[in-house]
mmCIF file of C-alpha atoms in Angstrom:
data_model
loop_
_atom_site.group_PDB
_atom_site.id
_atom_site.type_symbol
_atom_site.label_atom_id
_atom_site.label_comp_id
_atom_site.label_asym_id
_atom_site.label_seq_id
_atom_site.Cartn_x
_atom_site.Cartn_y
_atom_site.Cartn_z
ATOM 1 C CA MET A 1 -49.625 -38.636 38.244
ATOM 2 C CA ASN A 2 -46.846 -40.539 36.478
ATOM 3 C CA LYS A 3 -46.259 -37.571 34.137
ATOM 4 C CA LEU A 4 -46.028 -35.222 37.120
ATOM 5 C CA ILE A 5 -43.318 -37.350 38.729
ATOM 6 C CA LYS A 6 -41.369 -37.520 35.462
ATOM 7 C CA ALA A 7 -41.626 -33.754 35.032
ATOM 8 C CA LEU A 8 -40.387 -33.140 38.576
ATOM 9 C CA LEU A 9 -37.458 -35.538 38.108
ATOM 10 C CA LEU A 10 -36.528 -33.939 34.801
ATOM 11 C CA SER A 11 -36.599 -30.425 36.256
ATOM 12 C CA ALA A 12 -34.494 -31.611 39.226
ATOM 13 C CA LEU A 13 -31.855 -32.887 36.785
ATOM 14 C CA VAL A 14 -31.842 -29.765 34.611
ATOM 15 C CA LEU A 15 -31.790 -27.190 37.428
ATOM 16 C CA PRO A 16 -28.219 -27.871 38.695
ATOM 17 C CA ALA A 17 -26.840 -27.595 35.158
ATOM 18 C CA THR A 18 -28.328 -24.126 34.745
ATOM 19 C CA LEU A 19 -26.891 -22.955 38.074
ATOM 20 C CA ILE A 20 -23.264 -23.589 37.044
ATOM 21 C CA GLN A 21 -23.536 -21.649 33.788
ATOM 22 C CA ALA A 22 -22.332 -18.076 33.473
ATOM 23 C CA GLN A 23 -25.091 -15.761 34.588
ATOM 24 C CA PRO A 24 -25.920 -12.669 32.524
ATOM 25 C CA ILE A 25 -24.839 -9.434 34.146
ATOM 26 C CA GLY A 26 -25.037 -6.897 31.338
ATOM 27 C CA GLU A 27 -21.936 -5.172 32.677
ATOM 28 C CA ASN A 28 -18.160 -5.486 32.480
ATOM 29 C CA ILE A 29 -16.048 -8.565 31.902
ATOM 30 C CA MET A 30 -13.625 -7.644 34.703
ATOM 31 C CA GLU A 31 -14.953 -7.394 38.225
ATOM 32 C CA GLY A 32 -11.865 -5.701 39.676
ATOM 33 C CA VAL A 33 -8.290 -6.054 40.878
ATOM 34 C CA GLU A 34 -7.298 -7.078 44.384
ATOM 35 C CA LEU A 35 -3.735 -6.437 45.584
ATOM 36 C CA ILE A 36 -1.986 -8.265 48.378
ATOM 37 C CA ARG A 37 1.267 -6.694 49.444
ATOM 38 C CA SER A 38 4.213 -8.807 50.454
ATOM 39 C CA THR A 39 5.339 -8.673 54.072
ATOM 40 C CA SER A 40 8.947 -9.339 53.042
ATOM 41 C CA PRO A 41 11.043 -7.393 50.519
ATOM 42 C CA CYS A 42 12.128 -10.699 48.975
ATOM 43 C CA ASP A 43 8.592 -12.022 48.376
ATOM 44 C CA PRO A 44 6.355 -10.913 45.491
ATOM 45 C CA ASP A 45 3.198 -8.829 45.674
ATOM 46 C CA LEU A 46 0.077 -10.596 44.416
ATOM 47 C CA ALA A 47 -2.448 -9.086 41.999
ATOM 48 C CA ILE A 48 -5.697 -11.031 41.732
ATOM 49 C CA ILE A 49 -7.771 -10.081 38.700
ATOM 50 C CA HIS A 50 -11.407 -10.999 39.323
ATOM 51 C CA MET A 51 -13.542 -11.741 36.265
ATOM 52 C CA HIS A 52 -17.340 -11.893 36.011
ATOM 53 C CA TYR A 53 -17.071 -14.958 33.771
ATOM 54 C CA PRO A 54 -14.954 -18.112 33.853
ATOM 55 C CA VAL A 55 -11.695 -17.727 31.919
ATOM 56 C CA ARG A 56 -8.705 -19.927 31.199
ATOM 57 C CA TYR A 57 -5.130 -18.649 31.296
ATOM 58 C CA ILE A 58 -3.406 -19.471 27.991
ATOM 59 C CA SER A 59 -0.018 -17.728 27.997
ATOM 60 C CA HIS A 60 1.793 -14.490 28.756
ATOM 61 C CA TYR A 61 4.622 -12.387 27.415
ATOM 62 C CA PRO A 62 7.242 -11.122 27.839
ATOM 63 C CA GLN A 63 8.932 -13.770 29.956
ATOM 64 C CA ASP A 64 11.685 -11.320 30.890
ATOM 65 C CA PRO A 65 11.284 -8.373 33.307
ATOM 66 C CA SER A 66 9.287 -5.530 31.734
ATOM 67 C CA ASP A 67 7.049 -2.569 32.550
ATOM 68 C CA GLU A 68 4.125 -4.253 30.747
ATOM 69 C CA LEU A 69 2.699 -7.787 30.788
ATOM 70 C CA ARG A 70 0.200 -9.268 28.338
ATOM 71 C CA VAL A 71 -1.797 -12.256 29.533
ATOM 72 C CA ARG A 72 -3.726 -14.185 26.903
ATOM 73 C CA ILE A 73 -6.949 -15.680 28.230
ATOM 74 C CA LYS A 74 -9.861 -17.601 26.774
ATOM 75 C CA HIS A 75 -13.474 -17.275 27.845
ATOM 76 C CA ILE A 76 -14.876 -20.594 28.985
ATOM 77 C CA GLN A 77 -18.450 -19.356 28.865
ATOM 78 C CA VAL A 78 -20.153 -15.984 28.516
ATOM 79 C CA ALA A 79 -23.891 -15.437 28.840
ATOM 80 C CA GLN A 80 -25.651 -14.681 25.552
ATOM 81 C CA ILE A 81 -26.679 -11.180 26.673
ATOM 82 C CA ASP A 82 -23.017 -10.294 27.308
ATOM 83 C CA GLN A 83 -21.463 -11.723 24.121
ATOM 84 C CA ASN A 84 -20.812 -8.241 22.705
ATOM 85 C CA ALA A 85 -19.035 -7.119 25.892
ATOM 86 C CA SER A 86 -16.332 -9.762 25.402
ATOM 87 C CA ASP A 87 -15.069 -7.827 22.328
ATOM 88 C CA LEU A 88 -14.696 -4.483 24.105
ATOM 89 C CA ARG A 89 -11.981 -2.788 26.169
ATOM 90 C CA GLU A 90 -12.182 -1.899 29.822
ATOM 91 C CA SER A 91 -9.730 -1.069 32.546
ATOM 92 C CA ALA A 92 -9.339 -1.198 36.307
ATOM 93 C CA THR A 93 -6.948 0.897 38.351
ATOM 94 C CA PRO A 94 -5.847 -0.566 41.663
ATOM 95 C CA GLU A 95 -5.881 1.705 44.673
ATOM 96 C CA ASP A 96 -2.645 2.708 46.347
ATOM 97 C CA HIS A 97 -0.112 0.426 44.706
ATOM 98 C CA ASP A 98 3.386 1.623 43.955
ATOM 99 C CA LEU A 99 4.048 -0.894 41.154
ATOM 100 C CA LEU A 100 0.831 -1.736 39.289
ATOM 101 C CA ASP A 101 -0.610 1.226 37.418
ATOM 102 C CA GLU A 102 -3.502 -0.297 35.465
ATOM 103 C CA VAL A 103 -5.068 -3.561 34.265
ATOM 104 C CA VAL A 104 -6.735 -3.422 30.853
ATOM 105 C CA TYR A 105 -9.037 -6.081 29.401
ATOM 106 C CA GLU A 106 -8.600 -6.057 25.614
ATOM 107 C CA GLY A 107 -11.285 -8.122 23.935
ATOM 108 C CA ASP A 108 -10.675 -6.371 20.627
ATOM 109 C CA PHE A 109 -6.958 -7.247 20.407
ATOM 110 C CA SER A 110 -5.928 -9.661 17.640
ATOM 111 C CA GLY A 111 -5.365 -13.178 18.975
ATOM 112 C CA GLY A 112 -6.982 -12.244 22.273
ATOM 113 C CA PRO A 113 -8.649 -11.502 24.495
ATOM 114 C CA TYR A 114 -5.780 -10.216 26.626
ATOM 115 C CA LEU A 115 -5.291 -8.730 30.052
ATOM 116 C CA THR A 116 -2.560 -6.080 29.926
ATOM 117 C CA LEU A 117 -0.883 -5.087 33.173
ATOM 118 C CA GLN A 118 0.968 -1.792 33.067
ATOM 119 C CA TYR A 119 3.598 -1.277 35.745
ATOM 120 C CA ARG A 120 5.274 1.907 36.982
ATOM 121 C CA GLU A 121 8.712 0.271 36.767
ATOM 122 C CA VAL A 122 10.345 -2.817 35.323
ATOM 123 C CA VAL A 123 9.271 -5.932 37.257
ATOM 124 C CA ARG A 124 9.386 -9.694 36.846
ATOM 125 C CA SER A 125 5.978 -11.392 36.733
ATOM 126 C CA GLU A 126 4.564 -14.899 37.005
ATOM 127 C CA VAL A 127 0.986 -15.744 36.030
ATOM 128 C CA LEU A 128 -1.231 -18.411 37.601
ATOM 129 C CA GLN A 129 -4.718 -19.668 36.830
ATOM 130 C CA GLY A 130 -7.119 -19.184 39.737
ATOM 131 C CA SER A 131 -8.667 -22.418 40.986
ATOM 132 C CA ASP A 132 -12.162 -20.953 40.573
ATOM 133 C CA TYR A 133 -11.528 -20.044 36.884
ATOM 134 C CA ARG A 134 -12.821 -16.542 37.634
ATOM 135 C CA THR A 135 -9.449 -15.179 38.721
ATOM 136 C CA ILE A 136 -6.039 -14.718 37.168
ATOM 137 C CA LYS A 137 -3.235 -14.329 39.709
ATOM 138 C CA VAL A 138 -0.066 -12.395 38.946
ATOM 139 C CA LEU A 139 2.999 -12.516 41.166
ATOM 140 C CA ILE A 140 4.885 -9.213 40.908
ATOM 141 C CA TYR A 141 8.576 -9.235 41.791
ATOM 142 C CA PRO A 142 9.790 -5.615 42.046
ATOM 143 C CA SER A 143 13.400 -5.517 40.887
ATOM 144 C CA ASN A 144 14.529 -2.552 43.029
ATOM 145 C CA ARG A 145 13.163 -4.025 46.305
ATOM 146 C CA ILE A 146 14.799 -7.379 45.616
ATOM 147 C CA GLN A 147 18.140 -5.790 44.748
ATOM 148 C CA GLN A 148 18.114 -3.584 47.863
ATOM 149 C CA ALA A 149 17.321 -6.542 50.129
ATOM 150 C CA LYS A 150 19.913 -8.755 48.378
ATOM 151 C CA CYS A 151 17.464 -11.620 48.030
ATOM 152 C CA GLN A 152 18.680 -14.952 46.728
#
């Protein structure tokens, strides 16, 4: 009886730890891209890149306006079955967005992995870590909209 109680207590302690780990999916690293359009010409659009696994934002370049942005990330944890997928390339194309053309996950890029955002025009971007560690948020400031609205 004493062994049964100990076994139940031990399994109760171990179970929560297994629930917070990355779960195997056997699919892509990126889940998709969500776009939130600004309601004001002076405010940025928001691209939310959803990942299947927890990631940490490391850095991005260029810092200046450009038609491409590279975001260096680091995997916090990837399930064993999906280890090989973290070294591959995949892309997501957002629907109906006039600025963002494509988001590419580049696990095979030296120094990476990287998320590469390709824009249809030169824009200024800011990158933020999502609070859930499964999203990277990119603020997109379109230069032509800001200039036309004379934003300060």
